[in-house]
Structures are given as structure tokens and as C-alpha cells.
């Protein structure tokens, strides 16, 4: 998770399939989200905006978010294919640039995990804050004029 205040702790693991499932998301990722909210947004008005990964909208995940009173964007209201409105997409791009800078390549999964953990600490929080602070105006512009008006 990212917000205008911080970047959450990461959960990185290898999977046998193409992505993590709902069980892993609930057990490993959502507790980190809750800790992040409690540390940086206790008492704030916030809205969790997951991407459209199937694990993020698994029944167990939705129940977990409801049980922990975390308001979130429901799948039906979550627009697909609008990466220009999602600051997390920019964050992943910045992180990938840092990880693979200079043509760096991992020789094994643990080396990649270690590199990601090191590089995420180098992401400038001011850049993240700027990305997050523009979300409301981008979403308003998308609602008023369509998604191509913010390109």
C-alpha cells in the first residue's frame, strides 16, 4: 500500500502459479495493510483502492476488509484499464526502474527479493506524496471528462 504519508511493508514470495491467491492475500498482505493504516491513518478518512487482481476481490478478502472496518472500492466501481489514475502503477514503475537499473538481472529469486527490499527504501517519499496528492483531482477529471483527459 502507498499513501501520501508512507509506503507499507512489503510481502514478497514466489508462487507456483501466476499470482497469489486469496488465502495468501488475506494471511500475508492484509495484516500489513491494517498495520499501515493503524500507524499512518488512525482516525483518518481513507478509502482502500485495490487493483483488480482476483486475490484482492476474493470472498475471504472482502470479508476480512469488512470485519476490520476498512472501506474499499468495490469491484463494480473499480475501473479497469485506467492505469493513469492509479498511483500504485506509477510506484511499481519507479520501483522496477530502480531494481533493474543498469541492466541488473537476478540469478535467483532470493537475490531479487533482497534487491526489491533494498530499492523500495530508496523510493523518494516526496514523489509518492505528489502522486497520491493528485488522485482526487485526476478522478474528478476522469468522471467529468473521461479517462483520456488526464493523459
Tab-separated table of C-alpha atoms in Angstrom:
chain	number	residue	atom	x	y	z
A	1	UNK	CA	0.000	0.000	0.000
A	2	UNK	CA	1.045	3.582	-0.558
A	3	UNK	CA	-0.420	6.812	0.696
A	4	UNK	CA	0.628	10.419	0.935
A	5	UNK	CA	2.268	9.534	4.251
A	6	UNK	CA	4.181	6.312	3.678
A	7	UNK	CA	4.880	3.080	1.845
A	8	UNK	CA	3.709	-0.080	3.611
A	9	UNK	CA	5.809	-3.108	4.448
A	10	UNK	CA	6.133	-5.470	1.517
A	11	UNK	CA	5.181	-9.092	1.214
A	12	UNK	CA	7.233	-10.861	-1.424
A	13	UNK	CA	7.093	-14.554	-2.165
A	14	UNK	CA	7.393	-16.857	-5.114
A	15	UNK	CA	4.285	-18.608	-6.365
A	16	UNK	CA	3.691	-21.752	-8.342
A	17	UNK	CA	1.068	-20.002	-10.440
A	18	UNK	CA	0.981	-16.585	-11.994
A	19	UNK	CA	-0.220	-14.738	-8.876
A	20	UNK	CA	-1.026	-15.127	-5.208
A	21	UNK	CA	-4.405	-16.487	-4.183
A	22	UNK	CA	-6.988	-15.078	-1.793
A	23	UNK	CA	-5.696	-17.093	1.172
A	24	UNK	CA	-2.156	-15.715	0.846
A	25	UNK	CA	-3.514	-12.203	0.337
A	26	UNK	CA	-5.641	-12.410	3.495
A	27	UNK	CA	-2.958	-14.043	5.660
A	28	UNK	CA	0.163	-12.225	4.470
A	29	UNK	CA	-0.830	-8.940	2.809
A	30	UNK	CA	-3.935	-7.608	4.506
A	31	UNK	CA	-2.414	-7.670	8.022
A	32	UNK	CA	0.352	-5.422	6.639
A	33	UNK	CA	-2.352	-3.117	5.264
A	34	UNK	CA	-4.036	-2.968	8.672
A	35	UNK	CA	-0.731	-2.194	10.409
A	36	UNK	CA	-0.063	0.511	7.806
A	37	UNK	CA	-3.473	2.089	8.364
A	38	UNK	CA	-3.129	1.921	12.153
A	39	UNK	CA	0.310	3.527	12.032
A	40	UNK	CA	-0.258	6.214	9.408
A	41	UNK	CA	-4.016	6.795	9.134
A	42	UNK	CA	-5.598	6.040	12.505
A	43	UNK	CA	-8.717	8.195	12.761
A	44	UNK	CA	-8.371	9.477	9.181
A	45	UNK	CA	-10.973	9.262	6.477
A	46	UNK	CA	-9.477	6.956	3.847
A	47	UNK	CA	-10.512	4.546	1.123
A	48	UNK	CA	-8.504	1.458	0.190
A	49	UNK	CA	-8.269	1.124	-3.584
A	50	UNK	CA	-7.152	-2.397	-4.527
A	51	UNK	CA	-6.264	-3.242	-8.080
A	52	UNK	CA	-8.392	-5.766	-9.910
A	53	UNK	CA	-6.317	-8.839	-9.046
A	54	UNK	CA	-8.602	-11.761	-8.295
A	55	UNK	CA	-6.982	-12.268	-4.868
A	56	UNK	CA	-7.901	-8.695	-3.891
A	57	UNK	CA	-11.569	-9.418	-4.520
A	58	UNK	CA	-11.675	-12.967	-3.211
A	59	UNK	CA	-14.636	-13.547	-0.901
A	60	UNK	CA	-12.296	-14.045	2.090
A	61	UNK	CA	-10.543	-10.769	1.334
A	62	UNK	CA	-13.795	-8.819	1.132
A	63	UNK	CA	-14.970	-10.367	4.390
A	64	UNK	CA	-11.633	-9.541	6.064
A	65	UNK	CA	-11.815	-5.901	4.970
A	66	UNK	CA	-15.410	-5.650	6.231
A	67	UNK	CA	-14.513	-7.305	9.567
A	68	UNK	CA	-11.698	-4.788	10.060
A	69	UNK	CA	-13.866	-1.831	9.017
A	70	UNK	CA	-11.600	-0.892	6.137
A	71	UNK	CA	-13.598	0.953	3.486
A	72	UNK	CA	-12.608	-0.090	-0.019
A	73	UNK	CA	-13.514	0.468	-3.642
A	74	UNK	CA	-15.864	-2.336	-4.617
A	75	UNK	CA	-15.094	-4.271	-7.766
A	76	UNK	CA	-18.117	-2.907	-9.654
A	77	UNK	CA	-16.891	0.657	-9.027
A	78	UNK	CA	-13.231	-0.086	-9.730
A	79	UNK	CA	-12.453	0.983	-13.291
A	80	UNK	CA	-10.364	-1.413	-15.372
A	81	UNK	CA	-7.621	-0.244	-17.690
A	82	UNK	CA	-7.130	3.220	-16.232
A	83	UNK	CA	-3.518	2.969	-15.040
A	84	UNK	CA	-3.047	6.718	-15.432
A	85	UNK	CA	-5.421	7.199	-12.473
A	86	UNK	CA	-3.708	4.662	-10.205
A	87	UNK	CA	-0.657	5.984	-8.362
A	88	UNK	CA	0.336	2.432	-7.437
A	89	UNK	CA	1.023	1.752	-11.127
A	90	UNK	CA	3.484	4.661	-11.192
A	91	UNK	CA	5.023	3.395	-7.963
A	92	UNK	CA	5.605	-0.088	-9.445
A	93	UNK	CA	7.192	1.518	-12.495
A	94	UNK	CA	9.553	3.604	-10.349
A	95	UNK	CA	10.458	0.557	-8.267
A	96	UNK	CA	11.063	-1.607	-11.351
A	97	UNK	CA	13.353	1.084	-12.778
A	98	UNK	CA	15.356	1.079	-9.556
A	99	UNK	CA	15.508	-2.711	-9.336
A	100	UNK	CA	16.605	-3.272	-12.939
A	101	UNK	CA	18.722	-0.124	-13.307
A	102	UNK	CA	21.793	-0.650	-15.479
A	103	UNK	CA	20.507	-3.944	-16.846
A	104	UNK	CA	20.713	-5.693	-13.476
A	105	UNK	CA	19.458	-9.290	-13.510
A	106	UNK	CA	18.784	-11.643	-10.626
A	107	UNK	CA	20.407	-15.065	-10.654
A	108	UNK	CA	17.858	-16.477	-8.188
A	109	UNK	CA	14.600	-15.493	-6.509
A	110	UNK	CA	16.176	-14.611	-3.151
A	111	UNK	CA	18.561	-12.204	-4.840
A	112	UNK	CA	15.583	-10.494	-6.497
A	113	UNK	CA	13.667	-10.303	-3.197
A	114	UNK	CA	16.663	-8.757	-1.445
A	115	UNK	CA	17.145	-6.227	-4.232
A	116	UNK	CA	13.476	-5.209	-4.188
A	117	UNK	CA	13.573	-4.717	-0.414
A	118	UNK	CA	16.684	-2.549	-0.709
A	119	UNK	CA	15.377	-0.497	-3.601
A	120	UNK	CA	11.941	0.189	-2.134
A	121	UNK	CA	13.733	2.043	0.664
A	122	UNK	CA	15.269	4.302	-1.982
A	123	UNK	CA	11.936	5.436	-3.417
A	124	UNK	CA	11.575	9.134	-2.632
A	125	UNK	CA	8.562	9.605	-0.353
A	126	UNK	CA	8.064	13.112	-1.786
A	127	UNK	CA	7.455	11.553	-5.211
A	128	UNK	CA	4.903	9.161	-3.696
A	129	UNK	CA	3.245	12.038	-1.866
A	130	UNK	CA	2.967	14.010	-5.090
A	131	UNK	CA	1.419	11.017	-6.870
A	132	UNK	CA	-1.108	10.499	-4.082
A	133	UNK	CA	-1.996	14.159	-3.673
A	134	UNK	CA	-3.137	14.315	-7.289
A	135	UNK	CA	-5.521	11.356	-7.093
A	136	UNK	CA	-8.697	13.232	-6.224
A	137	UNK	CA	-8.290	15.787	-8.989
A	138	UNK	CA	-7.475	13.035	-11.526
A	139	UNK	CA	-10.534	11.035	-10.530
A	140	UNK	CA	-12.741	14.133	-10.721
A	141	UNK	CA	-11.378	14.909	-14.190
A	142	UNK	CA	-11.980	11.307	-15.301
A	143	UNK	CA	-15.549	11.453	-14.005
A	144	UNK	CA	-16.228	14.801	-15.659
A	145	UNK	CA	-14.341	14.413	-18.949
A	146	UNK	CA	-13.350	10.750	-19.392
A	147	UNK	CA	-10.098	8.864	-18.756
A	148	UNK	CA	-8.236	10.232	-21.785
A	149	UNK	CA	-8.316	13.791	-20.428
A	150	UNK	CA	-5.563	13.031	-17.902
A	151	UNK	CA	-3.036	11.524	-20.299
